[in-house]
mmCIF file of C-alpha atoms in Angstrom:
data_model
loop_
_atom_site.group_PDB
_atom_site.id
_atom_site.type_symbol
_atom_site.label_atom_id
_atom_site.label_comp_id
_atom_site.label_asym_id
_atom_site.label_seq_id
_atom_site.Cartn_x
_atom_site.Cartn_y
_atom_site.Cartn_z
ATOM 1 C CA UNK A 1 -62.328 64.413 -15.164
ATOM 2 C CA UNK A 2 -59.232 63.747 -17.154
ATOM 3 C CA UNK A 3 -57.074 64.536 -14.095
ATOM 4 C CA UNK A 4 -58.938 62.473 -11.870
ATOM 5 C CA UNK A 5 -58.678 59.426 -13.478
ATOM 6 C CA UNK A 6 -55.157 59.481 -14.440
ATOM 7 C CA UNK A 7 -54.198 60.241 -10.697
ATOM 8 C CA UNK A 8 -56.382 57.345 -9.691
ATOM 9 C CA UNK A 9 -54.428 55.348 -12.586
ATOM 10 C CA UNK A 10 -50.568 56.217 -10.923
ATOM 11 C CA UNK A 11 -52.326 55.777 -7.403
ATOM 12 C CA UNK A 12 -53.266 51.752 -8.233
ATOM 13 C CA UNK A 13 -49.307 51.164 -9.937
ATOM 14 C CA UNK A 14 -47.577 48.447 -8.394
ATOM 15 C CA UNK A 15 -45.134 50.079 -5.893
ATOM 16 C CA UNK A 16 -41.730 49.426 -6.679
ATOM 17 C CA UNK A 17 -38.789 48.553 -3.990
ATOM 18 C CA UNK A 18 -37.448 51.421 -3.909
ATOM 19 C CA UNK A 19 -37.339 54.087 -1.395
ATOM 20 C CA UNK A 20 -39.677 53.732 1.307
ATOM 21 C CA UNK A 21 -41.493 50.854 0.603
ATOM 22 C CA UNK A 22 -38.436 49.007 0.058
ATOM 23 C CA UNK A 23 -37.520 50.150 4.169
ATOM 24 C CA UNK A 24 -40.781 49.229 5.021
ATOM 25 C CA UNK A 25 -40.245 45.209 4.048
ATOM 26 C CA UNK A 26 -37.005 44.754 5.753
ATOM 27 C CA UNK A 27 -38.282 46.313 9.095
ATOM 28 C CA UNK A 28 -41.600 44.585 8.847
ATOM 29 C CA UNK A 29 -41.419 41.398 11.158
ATOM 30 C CA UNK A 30 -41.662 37.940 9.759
ATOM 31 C CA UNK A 31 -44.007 36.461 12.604
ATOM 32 C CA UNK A 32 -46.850 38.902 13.559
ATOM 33 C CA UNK A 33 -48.459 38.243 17.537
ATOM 34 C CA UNK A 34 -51.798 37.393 18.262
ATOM 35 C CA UNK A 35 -53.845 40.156 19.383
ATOM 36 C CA UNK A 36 -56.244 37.747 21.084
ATOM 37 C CA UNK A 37 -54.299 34.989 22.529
ATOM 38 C CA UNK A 38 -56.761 31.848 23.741
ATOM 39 C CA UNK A 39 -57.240 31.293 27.540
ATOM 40 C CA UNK A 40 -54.292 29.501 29.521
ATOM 41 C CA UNK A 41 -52.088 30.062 27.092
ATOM 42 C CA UNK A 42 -48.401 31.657 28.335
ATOM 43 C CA UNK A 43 -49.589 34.696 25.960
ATOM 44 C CA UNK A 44 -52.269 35.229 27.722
ATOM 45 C CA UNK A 45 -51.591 34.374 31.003
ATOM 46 C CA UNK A 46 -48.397 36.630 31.000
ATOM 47 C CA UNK A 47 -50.806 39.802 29.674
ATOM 48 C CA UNK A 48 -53.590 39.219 31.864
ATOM 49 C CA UNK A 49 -51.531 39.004 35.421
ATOM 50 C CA UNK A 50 -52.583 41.749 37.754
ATOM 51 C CA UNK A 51 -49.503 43.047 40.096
ATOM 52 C CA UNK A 52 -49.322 41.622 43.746
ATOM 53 C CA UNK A 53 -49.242 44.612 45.098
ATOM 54 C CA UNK A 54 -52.887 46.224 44.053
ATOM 55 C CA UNK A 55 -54.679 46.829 46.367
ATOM 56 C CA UNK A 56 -58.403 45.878 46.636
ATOM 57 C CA UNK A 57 -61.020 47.753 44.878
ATOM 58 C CA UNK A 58 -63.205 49.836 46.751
ATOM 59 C CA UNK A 59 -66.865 49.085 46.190
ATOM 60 C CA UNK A 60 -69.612 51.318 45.944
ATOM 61 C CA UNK A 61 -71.416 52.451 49.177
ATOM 62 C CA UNK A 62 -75.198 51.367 48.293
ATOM 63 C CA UNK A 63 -77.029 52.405 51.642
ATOM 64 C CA UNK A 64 -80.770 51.275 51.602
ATOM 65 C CA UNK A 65 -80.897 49.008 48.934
ATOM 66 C CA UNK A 66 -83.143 46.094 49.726
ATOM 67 C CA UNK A 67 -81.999 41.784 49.571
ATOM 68 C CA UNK A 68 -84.340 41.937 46.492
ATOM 69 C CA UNK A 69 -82.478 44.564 44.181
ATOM 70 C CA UNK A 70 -78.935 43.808 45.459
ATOM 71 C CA UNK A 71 -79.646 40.086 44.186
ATOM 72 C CA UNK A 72 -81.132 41.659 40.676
ATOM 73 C CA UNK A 73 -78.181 43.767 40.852
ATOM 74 C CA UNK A 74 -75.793 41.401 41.182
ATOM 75 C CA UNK A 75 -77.665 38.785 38.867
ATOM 76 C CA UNK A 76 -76.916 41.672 35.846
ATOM 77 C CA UNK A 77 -73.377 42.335 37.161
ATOM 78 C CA UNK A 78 -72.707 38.634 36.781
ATOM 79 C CA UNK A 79 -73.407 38.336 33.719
ATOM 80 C CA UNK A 80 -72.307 41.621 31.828
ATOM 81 C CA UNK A 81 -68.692 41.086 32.848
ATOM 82 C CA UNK A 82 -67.008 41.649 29.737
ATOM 83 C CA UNK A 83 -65.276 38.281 28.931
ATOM 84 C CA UNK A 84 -67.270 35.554 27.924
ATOM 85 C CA UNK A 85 -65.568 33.323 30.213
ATOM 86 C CA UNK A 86 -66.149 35.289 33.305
ATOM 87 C CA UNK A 87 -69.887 35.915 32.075
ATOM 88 C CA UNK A 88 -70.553 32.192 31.774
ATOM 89 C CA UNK A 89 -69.106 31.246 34.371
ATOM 90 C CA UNK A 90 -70.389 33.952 37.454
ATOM 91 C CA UNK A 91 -73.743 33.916 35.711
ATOM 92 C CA UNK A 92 -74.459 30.430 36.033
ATOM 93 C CA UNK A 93 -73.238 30.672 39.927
ATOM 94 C CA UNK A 94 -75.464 33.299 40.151
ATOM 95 C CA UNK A 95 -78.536 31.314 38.815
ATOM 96 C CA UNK A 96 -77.913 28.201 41.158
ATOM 97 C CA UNK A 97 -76.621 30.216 44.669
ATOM 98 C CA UNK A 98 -77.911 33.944 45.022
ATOM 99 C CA UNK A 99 -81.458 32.370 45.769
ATOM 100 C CA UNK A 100 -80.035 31.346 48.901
ATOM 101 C CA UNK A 101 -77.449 33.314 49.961
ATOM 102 C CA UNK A 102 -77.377 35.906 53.185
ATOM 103 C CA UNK A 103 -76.924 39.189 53.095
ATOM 104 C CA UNK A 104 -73.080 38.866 54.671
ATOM 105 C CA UNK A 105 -72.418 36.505 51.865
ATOM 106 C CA UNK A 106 -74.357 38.840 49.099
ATOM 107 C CA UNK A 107 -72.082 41.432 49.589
ATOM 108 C CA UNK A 108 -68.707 39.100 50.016
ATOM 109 C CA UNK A 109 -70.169 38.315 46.213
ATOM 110 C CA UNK A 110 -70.627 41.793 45.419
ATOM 111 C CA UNK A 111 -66.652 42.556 46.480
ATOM 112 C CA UNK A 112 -65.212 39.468 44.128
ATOM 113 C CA UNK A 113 -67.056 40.739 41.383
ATOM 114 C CA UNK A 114 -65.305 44.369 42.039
ATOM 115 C CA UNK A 115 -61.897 42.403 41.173
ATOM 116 C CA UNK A 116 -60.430 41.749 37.792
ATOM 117 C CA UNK A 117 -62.547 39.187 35.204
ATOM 118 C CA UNK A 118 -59.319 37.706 34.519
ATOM 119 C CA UNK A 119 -58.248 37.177 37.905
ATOM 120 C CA UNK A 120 -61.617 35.948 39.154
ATOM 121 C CA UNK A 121 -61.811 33.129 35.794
ATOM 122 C CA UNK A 122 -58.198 32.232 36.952
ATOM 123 C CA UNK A 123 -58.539 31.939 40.895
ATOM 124 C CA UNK A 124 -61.901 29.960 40.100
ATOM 125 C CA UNK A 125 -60.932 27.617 37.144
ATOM 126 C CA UNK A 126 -57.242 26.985 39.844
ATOM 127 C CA UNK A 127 -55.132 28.435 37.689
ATOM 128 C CA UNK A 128 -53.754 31.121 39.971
ATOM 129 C CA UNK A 129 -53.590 31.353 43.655
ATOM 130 C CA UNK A 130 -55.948 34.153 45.041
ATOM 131 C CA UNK A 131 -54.436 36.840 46.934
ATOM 132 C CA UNK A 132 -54.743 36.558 50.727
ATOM 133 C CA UNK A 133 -58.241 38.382 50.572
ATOM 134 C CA UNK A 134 -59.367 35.659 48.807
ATOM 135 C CA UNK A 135 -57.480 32.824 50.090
ATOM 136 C CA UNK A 136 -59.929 31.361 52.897
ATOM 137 C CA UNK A 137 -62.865 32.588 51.292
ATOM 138 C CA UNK A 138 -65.991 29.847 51.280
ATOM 139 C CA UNK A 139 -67.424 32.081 48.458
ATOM 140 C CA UNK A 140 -64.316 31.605 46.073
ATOM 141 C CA UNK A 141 -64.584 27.773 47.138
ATOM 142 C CA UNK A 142 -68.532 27.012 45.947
ATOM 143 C CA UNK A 143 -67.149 29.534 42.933
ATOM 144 C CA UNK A 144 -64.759 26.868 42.491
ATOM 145 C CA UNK A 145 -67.115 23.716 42.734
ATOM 146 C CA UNK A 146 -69.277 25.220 40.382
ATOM 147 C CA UNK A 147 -66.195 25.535 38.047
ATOM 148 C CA UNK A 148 -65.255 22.176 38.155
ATOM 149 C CA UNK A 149 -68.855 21.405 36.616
ATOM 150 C CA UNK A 150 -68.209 17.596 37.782
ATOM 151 C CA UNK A 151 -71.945 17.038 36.956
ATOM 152 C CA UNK A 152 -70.464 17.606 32.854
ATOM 153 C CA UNK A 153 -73.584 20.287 32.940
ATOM 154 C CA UNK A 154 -73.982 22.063 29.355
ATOM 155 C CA UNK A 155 -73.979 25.357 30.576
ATOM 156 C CA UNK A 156 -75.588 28.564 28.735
ATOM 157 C CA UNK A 157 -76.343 32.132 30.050
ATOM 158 C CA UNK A 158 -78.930 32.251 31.695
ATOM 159 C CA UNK A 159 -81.808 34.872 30.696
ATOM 160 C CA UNK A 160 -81.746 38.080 32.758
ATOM 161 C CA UNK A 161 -86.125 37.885 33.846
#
């Protein structure tokens, strides 16, 4: 017992600047980074920038699966993006427009939410320009309405019955 406690004793000493703590404060940098910058700033925007030349996802082949479980499908996909923005802001789009969407348009949904949360926030919010997959797309345009929120809407996520 005697051993233990004296060992715990040296272990809580100050440490001195000597030796390798004292290399340890001059290489330590004065300003530390953000690990989380906030949205739109250049932090963030620079770390979240897909490269140009990516090419689309390929999205899952889902033969036979009926209008009714490709909207529940995509009504969960919406909204379990990852990113709180990106959850908000496709869930809510898919609470006011799945309801009355085709099937061509269902699955033009079901590709954009294949692509990056970042890039999809960004192309919808205008802070980016879409690539040219996305560039005349009437999808990515009500996704854009709805991100305007001109009505000043308080929006919350919707509940997944």
């Amino acid at each position: 017992m005697f051993s233990l406690c004296s060992s715990l004793r040296t272990a809580s000493r100050p440490v001195t600047r000597s030796g390798i703590a004292k290399r340890l404060i001059s290489t330590t940098p004065r300003r530390y980074a953000d690990p989380w910058p906030l949205p739109h700033t250049p932090e963030h925007m620079a770390s979240t920038t897909s490269p140009s030349d990516l090419p689309p996802p390929a999205p899952l082949e889902r033969p036979n699966e009926s209008i009714e479980v490709t909207r529940a499908r995509l009504v969960y996909q919406s909204r379990k993006r990852g990113t709180l923005e990106s959850d908000l802001l496709l869930s809510t789009f898919a609470r006011d427009h799945l309801g009355g969407m085709s099937h061509e348009e269902l699955k033009e949904f079901d590709k954009l939410l294949d692509e990056p949360d970042w890039d999809i926030y960004y192309w919808a919010t205008g802070k980016r320009t879409p690539p040219e997959r996305w560039a005349n797309s009437s999808l990515l345009e009500k996704l854009r309405i709805h991100a305007r929120n001109e009505g000043k809407v308080v929006r919350r996520m919707p509940n997944l019955s």
